[in-house]
mmCIF file of C-alpha atoms and ligand atoms in Angstrom:
data_model
loop_
_atom_site.group_PDB
_atom_site.id
_atom_site.type_symbol
_atom_site.label_atom_id
_atom_site.label_comp_id
_atom_site.label_asym_id
_atom_site.label_seq_id
_atom_site.Cartn_x
_atom_site.Cartn_y
_atom_site.Cartn_z
ATOM 1 C CA UNK Y 1 15.935 47.011 6.090
ATOM 2 C CA UNK Y 2 13.645 44.076 6.870
ATOM 3 C CA UNK Y 3 16.040 41.558 5.260
ATOM 4 C CA UNK Y 4 18.917 42.626 7.540
ATOM 5 C CA UNK Y 5 16.970 42.588 10.758
ATOM 6 C CA UNK Y 6 17.976 39.847 13.186
ATOM 7 C CA UNK Y 7 14.929 37.847 14.204
ATOM 8 C CA UNK Y 8 13.742 38.511 17.752
ATOM 9 C CA UNK Y 9 14.011 35.785 20.411
ATOM 10 C CA UNK Y 10 10.332 34.940 20.167
ATOM 11 C CA UNK Y 11 10.514 34.655 16.370
ATOM 12 C CA UNK Y 12 13.585 32.404 16.738
ATOM 13 C CA UNK Y 13 11.729 30.213 19.207
ATOM 14 C CA UNK Y 14 8.739 30.009 16.871
ATOM 15 C CA UNK Y 15 11.060 29.092 13.974
ATOM 16 C CA UNK Y 16 12.667 26.319 16.048
ATOM 17 C CA UNK Y 17 9.327 24.892 17.050
ATOM 18 C CA UNK Y 18 8.172 25.056 13.434
ATOM 19 C CA UNK Y 19 11.355 23.350 12.257
ATOM 20 C CA UNK Y 20 11.022 20.463 14.691
ATOM 21 C CA UNK Y 21 7.398 19.877 13.649
ATOM 22 C CA UNK Y 22 7.891 20.487 9.949
ATOM 23 C CA UNK Y 23 6.990 16.985 8.684
ATOM 24 C CA UNK Y 24 3.752 16.970 10.656
ATOM 25 C CA UNK Y 25 2.909 20.531 9.641
ATOM 26 C CA UNK Y 26 3.677 19.797 6.035
ATOM 27 C CA UNK Y 27 1.636 16.662 5.987
ATOM 28 C CA UNK Y 28 -1.185 18.462 7.794
ATOM 29 C CA UNK Y 29 -1.130 21.154 5.121
ATOM 30 C CA UNK Y 30 -0.973 18.654 2.287
ATOM 31 C CA UNK Y 31 -3.434 16.148 3.693
ATOM 32 C CA UNK Y 32 -6.490 15.656 1.581
ATOM 33 C CA UNK Y 33 -9.753 16.334 3.445
ATOM 34 C CA UNK Y 34 -10.861 12.832 2.477
ATOM 35 C CA UNK Y 35 -7.547 11.034 3.159
ATOM 36 C CA UNK Y 36 -7.687 8.651 6.120
ATOM 37 C CA UNK Y 37 -5.316 9.169 9.080
ATOM 38 C CA UNK Y 38 -2.187 7.066 9.443
ATOM 39 C CA UNK Y 39 -3.365 5.149 12.526
ATOM 40 C CA UNK Y 40 -6.490 4.060 10.693
ATOM 41 C CA UNK Y 41 -4.512 2.977 7.613
ATOM 42 C CA UNK Y 42 -2.109 1.010 9.832
ATOM 43 C CA UNK Y 43 -4.884 -0.855 11.581
ATOM 44 C CA UNK Y 44 -6.743 -1.640 8.351
ATOM 45 C CA UNK Y 45 -3.556 -2.955 6.693
ATOM 46 C CA UNK Y 46 -2.812 -5.099 9.768
ATOM 47 C CA UNK Y 47 -6.372 -6.510 9.678
ATOM 48 C CA UNK Y 48 -6.003 -7.375 5.991
ATOM 49 C CA UNK Y 49 -2.611 -8.986 6.594
ATOM 50 C CA UNK Y 50 -3.945 -11.145 9.454
ATOM 51 C CA UNK Y 51 -7.122 -12.050 7.596
ATOM 52 C CA UNK Y 52 -5.446 -13.253 4.389
ATOM 53 C CA UNK Y 53 -2.064 -14.513 5.618
ATOM 54 C CA UNK Y 54 -3.218 -18.127 5.748
ATOM 55 C CA UNK Y 55 -5.223 -18.022 2.505
ATOM 56 C CA UNK Y 56 -3.916 -20.872 0.353
ATOM 57 C CA UNK Y 57 -5.935 -20.244 -2.803
ATOM 58 C CA UNK Y 58 -4.226 -19.937 -6.179
ATOM 59 C CA UNK Y 59 -0.912 -21.299 -7.384
ATOM 60 C CA UNK Y 60 2.458 -19.940 -8.434
ATOM 61 C CA UNK Y 61 3.042 -19.229 -12.121
ATOM 62 C CA UNK Y 62 4.634 -22.403 -13.455
ATOM 63 C CA UNK Y 63 5.388 -21.589 -17.096
ATOM 64 C CA UNK Y 64 8.487 -19.695 -15.909
ATOM 65 C CA UNK Y 65 10.493 -22.328 -13.943
ATOM 66 C CA UNK Y 66 12.016 -19.784 -11.524
ATOM 67 C CA UNK Y 67 8.576 -18.561 -10.443
ATOM 68 C CA UNK Y 68 7.258 -22.086 -9.905
ATOM 69 C CA UNK Y 69 9.768 -22.690 -7.122
ATOM 70 C CA UNK Y 70 9.280 -19.356 -5.273
ATOM 71 C CA UNK Y 71 8.049 -19.707 -1.662
ATOM 72 C CA UNK Y 72 4.288 -19.383 -2.038
ATOM 73 C CA UNK Y 73 3.948 -18.191 1.587
ATOM 74 C CA UNK Y 74 5.809 -14.916 0.905
ATOM 75 C CA UNK Y 75 3.469 -12.021 1.639
ATOM 76 C CA UNK Y 76 4.239 -8.318 1.846
ATOM 77 C CA UNK Y 77 2.228 -5.095 1.793
ATOM 78 C CA UNK Y 78 3.480 -1.536 1.254
ATOM 79 C CA UNK Y 79 1.772 1.819 0.970
ATOM 80 C CA UNK Y 80 3.570 4.967 -0.172
ATOM 81 C CA UNK Y 81 1.652 8.241 -0.091
ATOM 82 C CA UNK Y 82 2.110 11.244 -2.344
ATOM 83 C CA UNK Y 83 3.824 13.015 0.572
ATOM 84 C CA UNK Y 84 6.175 10.025 0.858
ATOM 85 C CA UNK Y 85 4.900 8.427 4.018
ATOM 86 C CA UNK Y 86 5.734 4.745 3.920
ATOM 87 C CA UNK Y 87 3.917 1.913 5.630
ATOM 88 C CA UNK Y 88 5.081 -1.688 5.267
ATOM 89 C CA UNK Y 89 4.113 -5.063 6.667
ATOM 90 C CA UNK Y 90 5.329 -8.638 6.091
ATOM 91 C CA UNK Y 91 7.968 -9.759 3.584
ATOM 92 C CA UNK Y 92 8.788 -6.320 2.278
ATOM 93 C CA UNK Y 93 12.523 -6.773 1.726
ATOM 94 C CA UNK Y 94 12.130 -9.695 -0.644
ATOM 95 C CA UNK Y 95 12.962 -8.754 -4.221
ATOM 96 C CA UNK Y 96 10.545 -10.339 -6.696
ATOM 97 C CA UNK Y 97 10.346 -9.933 -10.462
ATOM 98 C CA UNK Y 98 8.156 -7.058 -11.530
ATOM 99 C CA UNK Y 99 6.877 -9.041 -14.553
ATOM 100 C CA UNK Y 100 3.875 -7.429 -16.268
ATOM 101 C CA UNK Y 101 3.805 -4.434 -13.924
ATOM 102 C CA UNK Y 102 6.833 -3.309 -15.958
ATOM 103 C CA UNK Y 103 4.461 -2.762 -18.883
ATOM 104 C CA UNK Y 104 2.986 0.315 -17.174
ATOM 105 C CA UNK Y 105 6.375 2.006 -17.009
ATOM 106 C CA UNK Y 106 7.474 1.044 -20.515
ATOM 107 C CA UNK Y 107 4.174 2.506 -21.714
ATOM 108 C CA UNK Y 108 5.010 5.674 -19.768
ATOM 109 C CA UNK Y 109 8.482 5.795 -21.342
ATOM 110 C CA UNK Y 110 7.107 5.267 -24.861
ATOM 111 C CA UNK Y 111 4.677 8.131 -24.225
ATOM 112 C CA UNK Y 112 7.544 10.337 -23.019
ATOM 113 C CA UNK Y 113 9.326 9.673 -26.295
ATOM 114 C CA UNK Y 114 6.478 9.620 -28.807
ATOM 115 C CA UNK Y 115 3.539 11.325 -27.117
ATOM 116 C CA UNK Y 116 0.199 9.692 -26.317
ATOM 117 C CA UNK Y 117 -1.372 9.964 -29.782
ATOM 118 C CA UNK Y 118 1.397 8.092 -31.535
ATOM 119 C CA UNK Y 119 1.457 5.334 -28.888
ATOM 120 C CA UNK Y 120 -2.319 4.984 -29.101
ATOM 121 C CA UNK Y 121 -2.102 4.707 -32.891
ATOM 122 C CA UNK Y 122 0.722 2.125 -32.760
ATOM 123 C CA UNK Y 123 -0.593 -0.024 -29.882
ATOM 124 C CA UNK Y 124 -4.154 0.995 -28.875
ATOM 125 C CA UNK Y 125 -5.961 0.564 -25.566
ATOM 126 C CA UNK Y 126 -8.782 -1.959 -25.920
ATOM 127 C CA UNK Y 127 -9.375 -4.808 -23.491
ATOM 128 C CA UNK Y 128 -8.950 -8.172 -25.222
ATOM 129 C CA UNK Y 129 -11.210 -10.257 -22.958
ATOM 130 C CA UNK Y 130 -8.656 -13.043 -23.398
ATOM 131 C CA UNK Y 131 -5.661 -14.321 -21.439
ATOM 132 C CA UNK Y 132 -2.611 -12.044 -21.373
ATOM 133 C CA UNK Y 133 -0.587 -14.257 -23.726
ATOM 134 C CA UNK Y 134 -3.326 -14.997 -26.243
ATOM 135 C CA UNK Y 135 -2.310 -15.322 -29.915
ATOM 136 C CA UNK Y 136 -6.034 -15.446 -30.812
ATOM 137 C CA UNK Y 137 -6.407 -11.867 -29.568
ATOM 138 C CA UNK Y 138 -3.635 -10.793 -31.954
ATOM 139 C CA UNK Y 139 -5.470 -12.384 -34.859
ATOM 140 C CA UNK Y 140 -8.951 -11.192 -33.842
ATOM 141 C CA UNK Y 141 -8.448 -7.663 -32.539
ATOM 142 C CA UNK Y 142 -8.689 -4.955 -35.232
ATOM 143 C CA UNK Y 143 -5.542 -3.356 -33.764
ATOM 144 C CA UNK Y 144 -3.809 -6.775 -33.348
ATOM 145 C CA UNK Y 145 -1.783 -5.293 -30.495
ATOM 146 C CA UNK Y 146 -4.874 -4.833 -28.237
ATOM 147 C CA UNK Y 147 -3.365 -2.764 -25.466
ATOM 148 C CA UNK Y 148 0.070 -2.148 -23.901
ATOM 149 C CA UNK Y 149 -0.523 -4.625 -21.044
ATOM 150 C CA UNK Y 150 -1.207 -7.904 -22.863
ATOM 151 C CA UNK Y 151 2.041 -9.549 -23.938
ATOM 152 C CA UNK Y 152 1.606 -8.759 -27.655
ATOM 153 C CA UNK Y 153 0.843 -5.069 -27.045
ATOM 154 C CA UNK Y 154 3.613 -4.861 -24.456
ATOM 155 C CA UNK Y 155 6.224 -6.324 -26.804
ATOM 156 C CA UNK Y 156 5.073 -3.822 -29.453
ATOM 157 C CA UNK Y 157 5.358 -0.998 -26.879
ATOM 158 C CA UNK Y 158 8.887 -2.099 -25.952
ATOM 159 C CA UNK Y 159 9.756 -2.139 -29.652
ATOM 160 C CA UNK Y 160 8.855 1.570 -29.795
ATOM 161 C CA UNK Y 161 11.595 2.575 -27.338
ATOM 162 C CA UNK Y 162 14.420 4.306 -29.181
ATOM 163 C CA UNK Y 163 18.079 3.286 -28.960
ATOM 164 C CA UNK Y 164 20.927 2.342 -31.246
ATOM 165 C CA UNK Y 165 20.782 -1.283 -30.114
ATOM 166 C CA UNK Y 166 18.976 -3.598 -27.719
ATOM 167 C CA UNK Y 167 21.408 -2.818 -24.915
ATOM 168 C CA UNK Y 168 20.831 0.922 -25.108
ATOM 169 C CA UNK Y 169 17.056 0.400 -25.095
ATOM 170 C CA UNK Y 170 17.267 -1.937 -22.096
ATOM 171 C CA UNK Y 171 19.483 0.454 -20.130
ATOM 172 C CA UNK Y 172 17.112 3.310 -20.843
ATOM 173 C CA UNK Y 173 14.150 1.248 -19.624
ATOM 174 C CA UNK Y 174 15.967 0.180 -16.435
ATOM 175 C CA UNK Y 175 16.981 3.747 -15.687
ATOM 176 C CA UNK Y 176 13.431 4.968 -16.180
ATOM 177 C CA UNK Y 177 12.024 2.338 -13.801
ATOM 178 C CA UNK Y 178 14.729 3.265 -11.274
ATOM 179 C CA UNK Y 179 13.691 6.920 -11.403
ATOM 180 C CA UNK Y 180 10.088 5.916 -10.774
ATOM 181 C CA UNK Y 181 11.206 3.826 -7.767
ATOM 182 C CA UNK Y 182 13.595 6.513 -6.520
ATOM 183 C CA UNK Y 183 16.459 4.039 -6.276
ATOM 184 C CA UNK Y 184 18.606 1.906 -8.541
ATOM 185 C CA UNK Y 185 16.785 -1.266 -9.583
ATOM 186 C CA UNK Y 186 18.512 -4.404 -10.871
ATOM 187 C CA UNK Y 187 17.846 -7.310 -13.170
ATOM 188 C CA UNK Y 188 17.238 -10.641 -11.412
ATOM 189 C CA UNK Y 189 19.474 -12.645 -13.700
ATOM 190 C CA UNK Y 190 18.051 -16.086 -12.785
ATOM 191 C CA UNK Y 191 14.532 -14.909 -13.664
ATOM 192 C CA UNK Y 192 15.732 -13.503 -16.978
ATOM 193 C CA UNK Y 193 17.576 -16.719 -17.863
ATOM 194 C CA UNK Y 194 14.669 -18.876 -16.775
ATOM 195 C CA UNK Y 195 12.182 -16.904 -18.871
ATOM 196 C CA UNK Y 196 14.483 -16.414 -21.875
ATOM 197 C CA UNK Y 197 14.923 -20.187 -22.079
ATOM 198 C CA UNK Y 198 11.167 -20.825 -22.166
ATOM 199 C CA UNK Y 199 9.536 -17.844 -23.924
ATOM 200 C CA UNK Y 200 8.609 -19.472 -27.232
ATOM 201 C CA UNK Y 201 5.031 -18.178 -26.863
ATOM 202 C CA UNK Y 202 6.210 -14.551 -26.735
ATOM 203 C CA UNK Y 203 8.494 -15.120 -29.714
ATOM 204 C CA UNK Y 204 5.519 -16.484 -31.626
ATOM 205 C CA UNK Y 205 3.473 -13.403 -30.656
ATOM 206 C CA UNK Y 206 6.246 -11.116 -31.912
ATOM 207 C CA UNK Y 207 6.272 -12.814 -35.317
ATOM 208 C CA UNK Y 208 2.497 -12.709 -35.504
ATOM 209 C CA UNK Y 209 2.707 -8.960 -34.874
ATOM 210 C CA UNK Y 210 5.272 -8.686 -37.671
ATOM 211 C CA UNK Y 211 2.774 -10.302 -40.040
ATOM 212 C CA UNK Y 212 0.401 -7.388 -39.320
ATOM 213 C CA UNK Y 213 3.145 -4.702 -39.308
ATOM 214 C CA UNK Y 214 2.436 -4.056 -35.622
ATOM 215 C CA UNK Y 215 5.942 -4.428 -34.222
ATOM 216 C CA UNK Y 216 8.401 -1.573 -34.670
ATOM 217 C CA UNK Y 217 11.853 -3.133 -34.249
ATOM 218 C CA UNK Y 218 13.348 -6.585 -34.729
ATOM 219 C CA UNK Y 219 10.790 -9.048 -33.230
ATOM 220 C CA UNK Y 220 13.171 -11.324 -31.289
ATOM 221 C CA UNK Y 221 15.327 -8.433 -30.104
ATOM 222 C CA UNK Y 222 12.153 -6.742 -28.811
ATOM 223 C CA UNK Y 223 11.131 -9.940 -26.984
ATOM 224 C CA UNK Y 224 14.569 -10.075 -25.379
ATOM 225 C CA UNK Y 225 14.391 -6.480 -24.094
ATOM 226 C CA UNK Y 226 10.821 -7.160 -22.933
ATOM 227 C CA UNK Y 227 11.968 -10.318 -21.088
ATOM 228 C CA UNK Y 228 14.640 -8.282 -19.308
ATOM 229 C CA UNK Y 229 12.166 -5.588 -18.291
ATOM 230 C CA UNK Y 230 9.897 -8.300 -16.823
ATOM 231 C CA UNK Y 231 12.872 -9.660 -14.816
ATOM 232 C CA UNK Y 232 13.604 -6.406 -12.975
ATOM 233 C CA UNK Y 233 13.574 -6.995 -9.200
ATOM 234 C CA UNK Y 234 11.495 -4.850 -6.865
ATOM 235 C CA UNK Y 235 10.414 -5.173 -3.267
ATOM 236 C CA UNK Y 236 6.926 -4.155 -2.175
ATOM 237 C CA UNK Y 237 8.008 -0.680 -1.019
ATOM 238 C CA UNK Y 238 9.872 0.051 -4.264
ATOM 239 C CA UNK Y 239 6.821 -1.041 -6.231
ATOM 240 C CA UNK Y 240 4.522 1.095 -4.080
ATOM 241 C CA UNK Y 241 6.791 4.090 -4.678
ATOM 242 C CA UNK Y 242 6.653 3.504 -8.429
ATOM 243 C CA UNK Y 243 2.875 3.556 -8.067
ATOM 244 C CA UNK Y 244 2.978 6.642 -5.865
ATOM 245 C CA UNK Y 245 4.900 8.412 -8.631
ATOM 246 C CA UNK Y 246 1.877 7.863 -10.871
ATOM 247 C CA UNK Y 247 -0.499 8.888 -8.072
ATOM 248 C CA UNK Y 248 1.539 12.074 -7.616
ATOM 249 C CA UNK Y 249 1.076 13.347 -11.191
ATOM 250 C CA UNK Y 250 4.328 11.730 -12.306
ATOM 251 C CA UNK Y 251 6.534 13.240 -9.580
ATOM 252 C CA UNK Y 252 8.450 10.726 -7.458
ATOM 253 C CA UNK Y 253 7.407 11.641 -3.897
ATOM 254 C CA UNK Y 254 10.831 10.715 -2.474
ATOM 255 C CA UNK Y 255 13.118 12.466 -4.966
ATOM 256 C CA UNK Y 256 10.802 15.216 -6.186
ATOM 257 C CA UNK Y 257 11.750 14.362 -9.764
ATOM 258 C CA UNK Y 258 9.123 14.664 -12.515
ATOM 259 C CA UNK Y 259 9.588 11.161 -13.946
ATOM 260 C CA UNK Y 260 6.413 10.824 -16.011
ATOM 261 C CA UNK Y 261 4.900 13.798 -17.825
ATOM 262 C CA UNK Y 262 1.910 15.023 -15.900
ATOM 263 C CA UNK Y 263 -0.249 15.148 -19.027
ATOM 264 C CA UNK Y 264 0.340 11.433 -19.725
ATOM 265 C CA UNK Y 265 -1.006 10.207 -16.373
ATOM 266 C CA UNK Y 266 -4.712 9.967 -17.376
ATOM 267 C CA UNK Y 267 -4.006 7.658 -20.343
ATOM 268 C CA UNK Y 268 -1.749 5.443 -18.233
ATOM 269 C CA UNK Y 269 -4.261 5.125 -15.392
ATOM 270 C CA UNK Y 270 -7.225 4.574 -17.704
ATOM 271 C CA UNK Y 271 -5.343 1.770 -19.463
ATOM 272 C CA UNK Y 272 -4.736 0.227 -16.029
ATOM 273 C CA UNK Y 273 -8.488 0.349 -15.396
ATOM 274 C CA UNK Y 274 -9.452 -1.368 -18.652
ATOM 275 C CA UNK Y 275 -6.631 -3.917 -18.870
ATOM 276 C CA UNK Y 276 -4.466 -3.928 -15.738
ATOM 277 C CA UNK Y 277 -5.770 -7.292 -14.522
ATOM 278 C CA UNK Y 278 -6.383 -8.735 -18.013
ATOM 279 C CA UNK Y 279 -9.621 -10.702 -18.235
ATOM 280 C CA UNK Y 280 -10.106 -9.958 -14.529
ATOM 281 C CA UNK Y 281 -10.169 -6.180 -15.151
ATOM 282 C CA UNK Y 282 -13.959 -5.785 -15.377
ATOM 283 C CA UNK Y 283 -14.573 -7.565 -12.079
ATOM 284 C CA UNK Y 284 -11.764 -5.586 -10.461
ATOM 285 C CA UNK Y 285 -13.207 -2.247 -11.640
ATOM 286 C CA UNK Y 286 -16.631 -3.345 -10.433
ATOM 287 C CA UNK Y 287 -15.504 -4.411 -6.967
ATOM 288 C CA UNK Y 288 -12.477 -2.234 -6.226
ATOM 289 C CA UNK Y 289 -12.596 0.735 -8.599
ATOM 290 C CA UNK Y 290 -8.881 1.527 -8.766
ATOM 291 C CA UNK Y 291 -6.341 1.512 -11.610
ATOM 292 C CA UNK Y 292 -4.044 -1.429 -10.926
ATOM 293 C CA UNK Y 293 -1.521 -3.708 -12.585
ATOM 294 C CA UNK Y 294 -0.576 -7.268 -11.794
ATOM 295 C CA UNK Y 295 2.452 -9.394 -12.615
ATOM 296 C CA UNK Y 296 2.874 -13.185 -12.625
ATOM 297 C CA UNK Y 297 5.670 -12.740 -10.076
ATOM 298 C CA UNK Y 298 2.839 -12.177 -7.564
ATOM 299 C CA UNK Y 299 2.848 -8.380 -7.324
ATOM 300 C CA UNK Y 300 -0.074 -6.003 -7.785
ATOM 301 C CA UNK Y 301 0.113 -2.245 -7.480
ATOM 302 C CA UNK Y 302 -3.029 -0.114 -7.235
ATOM 303 C CA UNK Y 303 -3.075 3.648 -7.627
ATOM 304 C CA UNK Y 304 -5.176 6.059 -5.594
ATOM 305 C CA UNK Y 305 -4.717 9.275 -7.597
ATOM 306 C CA UNK Y 306 -3.589 12.215 -5.504
ATOM 307 C CA UNK Y 307 -3.196 10.032 -2.392
ATOM 308 C CA UNK Y 308 -0.725 7.214 -2.999
ATOM 309 C CA UNK Y 309 -0.320 3.607 -4.021
ATOM 310 C CA UNK Y 310 -0.584 0.202 -2.406
ATOM 311 C CA UNK Y 311 1.588 -2.696 -3.536
ATOM 312 C CA UNK Y 312 1.057 -6.260 -2.385
ATOM 313 C CA UNK Y 313 3.230 -9.261 -3.127
ATOM 314 C CA UNK Y 314 2.155 -12.902 -2.722
ATOM 315 C CA UNK Y 315 3.045 -15.485 -5.428
ATOM 316 C CA UNK Y 316 -0.080 -17.692 -5.781
ATOM 317 C CA UNK Y 317 -2.170 -16.554 -8.766
ATOM 318 C CA UNK Y 318 -5.748 -17.012 -9.967
ATOM 319 C CA UNK Y 319 -6.702 -18.299 -13.443
ATOM 320 C CA UNK Y 320 -6.202 -14.858 -15.034
ATOM 321 C CA UNK Y 321 -2.639 -14.585 -13.644
ATOM 322 C CA UNK Y 322 -3.372 -12.148 -10.799
ATOM 323 C CA UNK Y 323 -2.123 -12.668 -7.231
ATOM 324 C CA UNK Y 324 -5.015 -13.979 -5.142
ATOM 325 C CA UNK Y 325 -3.891 -12.492 -1.807
ATOM 326 C CA UNK Y 326 -2.884 -9.180 -3.379
ATOM 327 C CA UNK Y 327 -6.346 -8.753 -4.862
ATOM 328 C CA UNK Y 328 -8.004 -9.608 -1.552
ATOM 329 C CA UNK Y 329 -5.822 -7.231 0.472
ATOM 330 C CA UNK Y 330 -6.269 -4.296 -1.899
ATOM 331 C CA UNK Y 331 -10.010 -4.904 -2.111
ATOM 332 C CA UNK Y 332 -10.237 -5.012 1.711
ATOM 333 C CA UNK Y 333 -8.122 -1.905 2.281
ATOM 334 C CA UNK Y 334 -9.740 0.100 -0.542
ATOM 335 C CA UNK Y 335 -13.225 -0.609 0.717
ATOM 336 C CA UNK Y 336 -12.505 0.355 4.319
ATOM 337 C CA UNK Y 337 -10.608 3.503 3.386
ATOM 338 C CA UNK Y 338 -13.057 4.622 0.675
ATOM 339 C CA UNK Y 339 -10.483 4.509 -2.100
ATOM 340 C CA UNK Y 340 -12.886 3.420 -4.876
ATOM 341 C CA UNK Y 341 -12.567 6.210 -7.457
ATOM 342 C CA UNK Y 342 -16.083 5.719 -8.689
ATOM 343 C CA UNK Y 343 -17.664 5.962 -5.242
ATOM 344 C CA UNK Y 344 -19.016 9.301 -4.012
ATOM 345 C CA UNK Y 345 -17.311 8.489 -0.664
ATOM 346 C CA UNK Y 346 -13.888 8.839 -2.299
ATOM 347 C CA UNK Y 347 -14.516 12.543 -2.800
ATOM 348 C CA UNK Y 348 -15.998 13.068 0.651
ATOM 349 C CA UNK Y 349 -19.667 12.781 -0.301
ATOM 350 C CA UNK Y 350 -21.790 10.487 1.859
HETATM 351 O O1 LIG K 1 5.713 -12.482 -20.745
HETATM 352 C C1 LIG K 1 5.290 -13.071 -19.757
HETATM 353 O O2 LIG K 1 4.503 -14.011 -19.843
HETATM 354 C C2 LIG K 1 5.724 -12.593 -18.399
HETATM 355 N N1 LIG K 1 7.058 -12.086 -18.464
HETATM 356 C C3 LIG K 1 4.832 -11.506 -17.878
HETATM 357 C C4 LIG K 1 3.383 -11.917 -17.801
HETATM 358 C C5 LIG K 1 2.661 -11.326 -16.661
HETATM 359 O O3 LIG K 1 3.229 -10.879 -15.689
HETATM 360 C C6 LIG K 1 1.186 -11.395 -16.704
HETATM 361 N N2 LIG K 1 0.641 -10.881 -15.448
HETATM 362 N N3 LIG K 1 -0.143 -11.079 -14.681
#
């Protein structure tokens, strides 16, 4: 029988050659016809790093004392592709707080638990056109919550996560983020303490939401879990892998685990387009054309669906709370590699 036949010498040799070249063969098979080659990506990332390294625009977030004293020269770039190739440059081992980028993954978890329709009904997905911590948006917006990425909508989204107490909810959130990163993530305790001691604005938002029946668990307990989720530490490569999980239809490219339901990806990415950079989202969509999310810790992750994600970390922020260098690097890289989703070039059309 065929199954019992020992392979001939030439077949064995072919198998050995194939085995030693497997990663290259696999990536050659999987490579998108419009995906740029690694050498090109490396040189473009290096150019961006050199060009913006000395940019001193923006300033660290100062309303969270821990963030105010972070070294504003820190600068790291990471790309993770959907076939788990990793490219890093700069301060990529430094663990910074994920801050608002956490909101993407808590949204994903809420959708896992409740489904997209329920989450849309309870939180919505409209840009507010106001700063991320605006109480006026809560009063003015018909939904009050706005969207899952402004603080009010994010606290409401966190309040949707099930669990017998705050601790169980927090552990579930941390575990979910860790699955998206493909490794165990940890709370940065000093960030949590620093923010928990100063987050009166978020507590006020949570009570305002309660007035409109738009928070779904105890308001202060929800703010506390939310503050912990914002204080999770990630380095640039971990953040890029979390993004690559979204780019890869919810499957972590390193572990192969389906972390986010495939059918929930479009709602998550579209919310990133309309609100990922707050009141900077319109300009970002116009210039860069990628779903992205920023955090006041200085991180931004941008998703290139089907291809991968780029994460950049540099603490100084613009007026809207988005890392200045991270925006410039992603803009530079996306333009040179034709990543803009709305450009015909991104699908191989000239
Ligand atoms: O609640 C806050 O204000 C922070 N923990 C998160 C805000 C944030 O990251 C906004 N992002 N650009």
